[in-house]
Amino acid sequence: VPPARHVPVFLDRVRELLAPALGRTGAVLLDATLGLAGHAAALLADSPQLRLVGIDRDPAALALAAQRLSPYGARVSLVHAVYDELAGVLSSLDISSVDGVLFDLGVSSLQIDEVGRGFAYAQDAPLDMRMDPTADRTAADVLNTYDTAVLTRVFRDYGEERFARRIAQAVVRERARAPFTTSARFVDLVRAAVPAPARRTGGHPAKRVFQALRIEVNAELASLERAVPASLAALRVGGRVVVLSYQSLEDRIVKRALGAAAGDRPPVGLPVQLAGSAPELRLLTRGAEVAAEAEVAANPRASSARLRAAERIREAP
Ligand SMILES: C[S@@+](CC[C@H](N)C(=O)[O-])C[C@H]1O[C@@H](n2cnc3c(N)ncnc32)[C@H](O)[C@@H]1O
């Protein structure tokens, strides 16, 4: 059982939002990011009829979750998959629609705390960052093989890093001397590439490029772009989806996908009511909700969390 400090983010809010959809006999919850199953265990306890399908791309997380959820026996099905494969996962279990979907995006405390997996920049560790250690591309592969232009784009687009080009040029120069293997040398290079005045603002200079590498290694945004619409397609009428994002790039994708299905006004210049565009979803949150001060104080990870939720009100066309 994970230590108490691994508190699931927005736990009470997630329970409250999903409860109305999960009570009926035969209800199914899809937890697309099972992790250590903190949310899932609470939701199973809340609704004694509930069946859970839990997906994670990290086999280590699945093993711990399986232990934790063993009291729920046959109510639980755990699958090693990337969440954009969710339609295939559901059909392999003969499930045609679900009553609830939860996405709690990003990395788990398990992944961050295990130094050898290379997610944290504070200690020297292998440049890995694969959420699924059976996947083939590591952060070192990205640094050692991408050309300057592509590296620049990764640092800029996924890290919102102002000095992306300088850092990319330094990487390409340095790797010619010796390929990158562990993080310390890369962190030093980033620090040296960022001009001194900029080093004093905006947090640790390695933070943004580490985020960027992680997103690239795991193709996180492309996967999310496919997964949110796939989850909406699986949701029955009356079913609810809740998504927790931890950075603006993720939240933007979620906002757009939910907004489009909720009939947000089309951009200026398009006809006001496109044929067949009656809203399929009702948004349950106004904008994105942020955690209350007390939750952030108890759980620092909650400080960057953004929650959005919606309910299906009409069949998908
Ligand atoms: C923040 S943790 C989830 C924590 C969980 N809600 C809990 O209460 O313990 C996110 C999990 O999602 C997994 N994950 C991230 N992206 C994924 C993807 N594209 N497909 C499948 N799993 C993914 C990660 O491996 C990680 O275990």
Coordinates of C-alpha atoms and ligand atoms in Angstrom, one line a residue:
V1 CA 0.0 0.0 0.0
P2 CA 1.5 3.4 -1.0
P3 CA 2.5 5.7 1.8
A4 CA -0.1 8.3 2.9
R5 CA 1.8 11.2 1.2
H6 CA 0.6 9.8 -2.2
V7 CA -2.7 11.5 -1.8
P8 CA -4.8 11.4 -5.0
V9 CA -5.4 14.9 -6.3
F10 CA -8.9 16.3 -6.2
L11 CA -10.1 13.0 -4.6
D12 CA -13.3 14.4 -3.1
R13 CA -14.3 16.4 -6.1
V14 CA -13.7 13.5 -8.4
R15 CA -15.9 11.3 -6.2
E16 CA -18.6 13.9 -6.1
L17 CA -18.6 14.5 -9.9
L18 CA -18.6 10.8 -10.8
A19 CA -21.0 9.5 -8.2
P20 CA -24.3 10.4 -10.0
A21 CA -23.1 8.3 -13.0
L22 CA -21.7 5.3 -11.2
G23 CA -24.5 4.1 -8.9
R24 CA -26.6 2.0 -11.3
T25 CA -26.3 -1.8 -11.4
G26 CA -23.7 -2.9 -13.9
A27 CA -22.0 0.6 -14.1
V28 CA -18.5 0.6 -15.5
L29 CA -15.8 3.1 -14.8
L30 CA -12.8 3.4 -17.1
D31 CA -9.8 4.8 -15.3
A32 CA -7.5 5.6 -18.2
T33 CA -4.5 6.5 -15.9
L34 CA -4.8 4.0 -13.1
G35 CA -1.4 4.7 -11.5
L36 CA -1.4 3.6 -7.9
A37 CA -5.2 3.3 -8.0
G38 CA -5.9 5.9 -5.3
H39 CA -8.9 7.4 -7.1
A40 CA -10.0 3.9 -8.4
A41 CA -10.0 2.3 -4.9
A42 CA -12.1 5.2 -3.5
L43 CA -14.6 5.0 -6.3
L44 CA -14.9 1.2 -6.0
A45 CA -15.6 1.6 -2.3
D46 CA -18.2 4.3 -3.0
S47 CA -20.2 2.3 -5.4
P48 CA -20.5 -1.4 -4.4
Q49 CA -21.9 -2.4 -7.8
L50 CA -19.2 -0.7 -9.8
R51 CA -17.0 -2.5 -12.2
L52 CA -13.6 -0.9 -13.0
V53 CA -11.5 -1.1 -16.2
G54 CA -8.0 0.3 -15.3
I55 CA -5.5 1.2 -18.0
D56 CA -1.8 2.2 -17.5
R57 CA 1.2 2.1 -19.8
D58 CA 3.5 1.5 -16.8
P59 CA 3.6 -2.2 -15.8
A60 CA 5.1 -1.3 -12.4
A61 CA 2.0 0.9 -11.6
L62 CA -0.3 -1.9 -12.7
A63 CA 1.4 -4.4 -10.5
L64 CA 1.0 -2.2 -7.4
A65 CA -2.6 -1.3 -8.4
A66 CA -3.4 -5.0 -8.7
Q67 CA -2.3 -5.6 -5.2
R68 CA -4.2 -2.7 -3.9
L69 CA -7.4 -3.6 -5.7
S70 CA -7.2 -7.3 -5.0
P71 CA -10.1 -7.1 -2.4
Y72 CA -12.4 -6.1 -5.3
G73 CA -11.7 -9.3 -7.2
A74 CA -13.7 -9.8 -10.4
R75 CA -15.0 -6.3 -10.3
V76 CA -11.6 -5.1 -11.6
S77 CA -10.0 -5.6 -15.0
L78 CA -6.5 -4.1 -15.4
V79 CA -4.9 -3.7 -18.8
H80 CA -1.4 -2.6 -19.9
A81 CA -2.1 -0.2 -22.7
V82 CA -1.6 3.4 -23.9
Y83 CA -4.9 5.2 -23.2
D84 CA -5.5 6.1 -26.9
E85 CA -6.1 2.3 -27.3
L86 CA -9.1 2.5 -25.0
A87 CA -11.7 1.5 -27.6
G88 CA -9.8 -1.7 -28.3
V89 CA -9.3 -2.4 -24.6
L90 CA -13.1 -2.0 -24.0
S91 CA -14.1 -4.2 -26.9
S92 CA -11.6 -6.9 -25.9
L93 CA -13.6 -7.0 -22.6
D94 CA -16.9 -7.0 -24.4
I95 CA -17.8 -3.6 -23.0
S96 CA -19.8 -1.5 -25.4
S97 CA -20.1 1.7 -23.3
V98 CA -19.0 3.1 -19.9
D99 CA -20.6 5.2 -17.3
G100 CA -17.6 7.1 -16.1
V101 CA -14.1 8.0 -17.4
L102 CA -11.3 9.4 -15.4
F103 CA -8.0 10.8 -16.7
D104 CA -5.4 11.9 -14.1
L105 CA -2.7 12.9 -16.5
G106 CA 1.0 13.0 -16.2
V107 CA 3.5 11.0 -14.1
S108 CA 2.7 9.2 -10.9
S109 CA 4.6 9.6 -7.6
L110 CA 5.9 6.1 -8.2
Q111 CA 7.6 7.2 -11.4
I112 CA 9.0 10.5 -10.0
D113 CA 10.2 8.9 -6.8
E114 CA 12.2 6.2 -8.5
V115 CA 15.4 8.0 -9.3
G116 CA 16.6 5.4 -11.9
R117 CA 13.7 6.2 -14.2
G118 CA 15.1 9.6 -14.8
F119 CA 12.0 11.8 -14.4
A120 CA 13.6 14.2 -11.8
Y121 CA 16.3 16.6 -12.7
A122 CA 17.5 17.1 -9.2
Q123 CA 19.6 13.9 -9.0
D124 CA 22.0 12.5 -11.6
A125 CA 20.2 9.6 -13.2
P126 CA 19.9 7.8 -16.5
L127 CA 18.2 10.0 -19.2
D128 CA 15.2 7.6 -19.5
M129 CA 11.7 9.1 -18.8
R130 CA 9.8 6.2 -20.4
M131 CA 6.5 5.7 -18.6
D132 CA 6.5 2.3 -20.2
P133 CA 10.0 0.9 -19.8
T134 CA 9.3 -1.6 -22.6
A135 CA 8.9 1.2 -25.1
D136 CA 12.0 1.8 -27.2
R137 CA 12.8 5.6 -27.2
T138 CA 14.4 7.1 -24.1
A139 CA 15.3 10.8 -23.4
A140 CA 18.9 10.0 -24.2
D141 CA 17.8 8.8 -27.6
V142 CA 16.0 12.0 -28.2
L143 CA 19.0 14.1 -27.1
N144 CA 21.6 12.0 -29.1
T145 CA 19.7 11.7 -32.4
Y146 CA 17.3 14.6 -33.1
D147 CA 18.7 17.4 -35.3
T148 CA 18.9 21.0 -34.0
A149 CA 15.6 22.1 -35.6
V150 CA 13.5 19.2 -34.2
L151 CA 15.1 19.5 -30.8
T152 CA 14.4 23.3 -30.8
R153 CA 10.8 22.6 -31.6
V154 CA 10.5 20.0 -28.8
F155 CA 12.0 22.4 -26.2
R156 CA 9.9 25.3 -27.4
D157 CA 6.6 23.7 -28.0
Y158 CA 6.5 21.2 -25.1
G159 CA 8.6 23.2 -22.6
E160 CA 7.6 26.7 -23.6
E161 CA 11.3 27.3 -23.3
R162 CA 12.5 30.7 -24.6
F163 CA 16.1 29.6 -25.1
A164 CA 15.1 26.4 -27.0
R165 CA 17.4 27.1 -29.9
R166 CA 20.5 27.8 -27.8
I167 CA 19.9 24.7 -25.7
A168 CA 19.4 22.6 -28.8
Q169 CA 22.6 23.9 -30.4
A170 CA 24.6 23.2 -27.3
V171 CA 23.2 19.6 -27.1
V172 CA 24.2 18.9 -30.7
R173 CA 27.7 20.4 -30.1
E174 CA 28.3 18.5 -26.9
R175 CA 27.0 15.1 -28.0
A176 CA 29.6 15.1 -30.8
R177 CA 32.2 14.8 -28.0
A178 CA 30.3 12.0 -26.2
P179 CA 26.7 10.9 -26.3
F180 CA 24.5 11.9 -23.3
T181 CA 23.7 9.1 -20.8
T182 CA 22.8 10.7 -17.5
S183 CA 21.0 13.8 -16.5
A184 CA 23.7 15.9 -14.6
R185 CA 25.7 16.7 -17.7
F186 CA 22.6 17.8 -19.5
V187 CA 21.3 19.9 -16.6
D188 CA 24.7 21.7 -16.5
L189 CA 24.5 22.3 -20.2
V190 CA 21.0 23.8 -19.9
R191 CA 22.1 26.0 -17.1
A192 CA 25.1 27.3 -19.1
A193 CA 23.0 27.9 -22.3
V194 CA 20.4 30.1 -20.5
P195 CA 21.6 33.7 -20.1
A196 CA 22.4 34.6 -16.4
P197 CA 19.6 37.1 -15.9
A198 CA 17.0 34.6 -17.1
R199 CA 18.4 32.0 -14.7
R200 CA 17.1 34.0 -11.8
T201 CA 13.4 33.9 -13.0
G202 CA 11.0 31.2 -14.0
G203 CA 12.2 28.4 -11.7
H204 CA 15.0 25.9 -12.3
P205 CA 16.2 26.2 -15.9
A206 CA 16.0 22.4 -16.4
K207 CA 12.4 22.1 -15.3
R208 CA 10.9 23.2 -18.7
V209 CA 13.2 21.1 -20.9
F210 CA 12.7 18.0 -18.7
Q211 CA 8.9 18.5 -19.2
A212 CA 9.5 18.8 -22.9
L213 CA 11.6 15.7 -23.1
R214 CA 9.1 13.7 -21.1
I215 CA 6.3 14.8 -23.4
E216 CA 8.3 13.8 -26.5
V217 CA 9.6 10.5 -25.1
N218 CA 6.0 9.4 -24.3
A219 CA 4.3 11.2 -27.2
E220 CA 1.9 12.5 -24.5
L221 CA 0.0 15.2 -26.4
A222 CA -0.7 13.1 -29.5
S223 CA -1.9 10.3 -27.3
L224 CA -4.2 12.7 -25.4
E225 CA -5.6 14.2 -28.6
R226 CA -6.8 10.8 -29.6
A227 CA -7.8 9.5 -26.2
V228 CA -10.3 12.2 -25.1
P229 CA -12.6 11.9 -28.1
A230 CA -12.3 8.1 -27.9
S231 CA -13.4 8.2 -24.3
L232 CA -16.4 10.5 -25.2
A233 CA -17.4 8.1 -27.9
A234 CA -17.5 5.3 -25.3
L235 CA -19.6 7.2 -22.8
R236 CA -23.2 6.3 -22.5
V237 CA -25.9 9.0 -22.1
G238 CA -25.8 10.1 -18.5
G239 CA -22.2 9.1 -18.2
R240 CA -19.5 11.5 -16.9
V241 CA -15.9 12.2 -17.7
V242 CA -13.4 13.9 -15.4
V243 CA -10.0 15.0 -16.5
L244 CA -7.1 16.3 -14.3
S245 CA -4.3 18.1 -16.2
Y246 CA -1.1 19.4 -14.9
Q247 CA 0.2 21.8 -17.5
S248 CA -1.4 24.2 -20.0
L249 CA -0.7 22.1 -23.1
E250 CA -2.7 19.2 -21.8
D251 CA -5.5 21.4 -20.4
R252 CA -5.9 23.1 -23.8
I253 CA -6.4 19.8 -25.5
V254 CA -9.0 18.8 -23.0
K255 CA -10.8 22.1 -23.1
R256 CA -11.1 22.0 -26.9
A257 CA -12.3 18.4 -27.0
L258 CA -15.0 18.9 -24.3
G259 CA -15.9 22.3 -25.6
A260 CA -16.4 21.0 -29.1
A261 CA -18.8 18.3 -28.0
A262 CA -20.6 20.7 -25.7
G263 CA -21.5 22.9 -28.6
D264 CA -19.2 25.8 -27.8
R265 CA -19.8 28.4 -30.4
P266 CA -18.0 27.7 -33.7
P267 CA -15.3 30.3 -34.5
V268 CA -16.4 33.5 -36.1
G269 CA -17.1 33.0 -39.8
L270 CA -18.6 29.6 -39.6
P271 CA -22.4 29.1 -39.7
V272 CA -23.8 29.4 -36.2
Q273 CA -25.5 26.0 -36.0
L274 CA -23.8 23.4 -38.2
A275 CA -26.0 20.5 -39.2
G276 CA -26.0 17.8 -36.6
S277 CA -24.0 19.9 -34.1
A278 CA -26.6 19.8 -31.2
P279 CA -24.5 19.5 -28.1
E280 CA -23.7 16.0 -27.0
L281 CA -22.1 17.0 -23.7
R282 CA -23.0 19.3 -20.8
L283 CA -20.0 20.9 -19.1
L284 CA -20.0 20.3 -15.3
T285 CA -17.2 22.8 -14.6
R286 CA -17.1 26.4 -15.4
G287 CA -13.7 26.8 -17.0
A288 CA -11.1 24.7 -15.2
E289 CA -11.3 24.2 -11.5
V290 CA -8.2 24.6 -9.4
A291 CA -7.5 23.1 -6.1
A292 CA -8.3 24.9 -2.8
E293 CA -5.5 26.3 -0.7
A294 CA -5.8 23.6 1.9
E295 CA -5.4 20.8 -0.7
V296 CA -2.4 22.5 -2.2
A297 CA -0.8 22.8 1.3
A298 CA -1.4 19.1 1.9
N299 CA -0.4 18.0 -1.5
P300 CA 2.0 20.2 -3.6
R301 CA 1.2 18.3 -6.8
A302 CA -2.3 19.8 -6.6
S303 CA -0.9 23.3 -7.2
S304 CA -0.7 22.8 -11.0
A305 CA -3.9 20.7 -11.3
R306 CA -6.8 21.8 -13.5
L307 CA -10.0 19.8 -13.4
R308 CA -12.6 19.7 -16.2
A309 CA -15.7 17.5 -16.3
A310 CA -18.7 16.9 -18.5
E311 CA -21.8 14.7 -18.8
R312 CA -23.1 13.1 -22.0
I313 CA -26.6 14.3 -22.7
R314 CA -27.2 12.9 -26.2
E315 CA -26.1 9.9 -28.2
A316 CA -23.0 10.4 -30.3
P317 CA -24.0 10.8 -33.9
Ligands
LIG1 C1 -0.9 10.9 -12.0 S1 -0.8 9.1 -12.3 C2 -2.4 8.5 -11.8 C3 -2.6 8.4 -10.3 C4 -3.9 7.8 -9.9 N1 -5.0 8.6 -10.3 C5 -3.9 7.4 -8.4 O1 -4.8 7.9 -7.7 O2 -3.0 6.7 -8.0 C6 -0.8 9.0 -14.0 C7 -0.6 7.6 -14.5 O3 -1.0 7.6 -15.9 C8 -0.1 6.8 -16.6 N2 -0.2 7.3 -18.0 C9 0.2 8.5 -18.4 N3 0.0 8.6 -19.7 C10 -0.6 7.5 -20.2 C11 -1.0 7.0 -21.4 N4 -0.9 7.8 -22.5 N5 -1.6 5.8 -21.5 C12 -1.7 5.0 -20.4 N6 -1.3 5.4 -19.2 C13 -0.7 6.6 -19.0 C14 1.2 6.9 -16.0 O4 2.0 5.8 -16.2 C15 0.8 7.0 -14.5 O5 0.9 5.8 -13.8

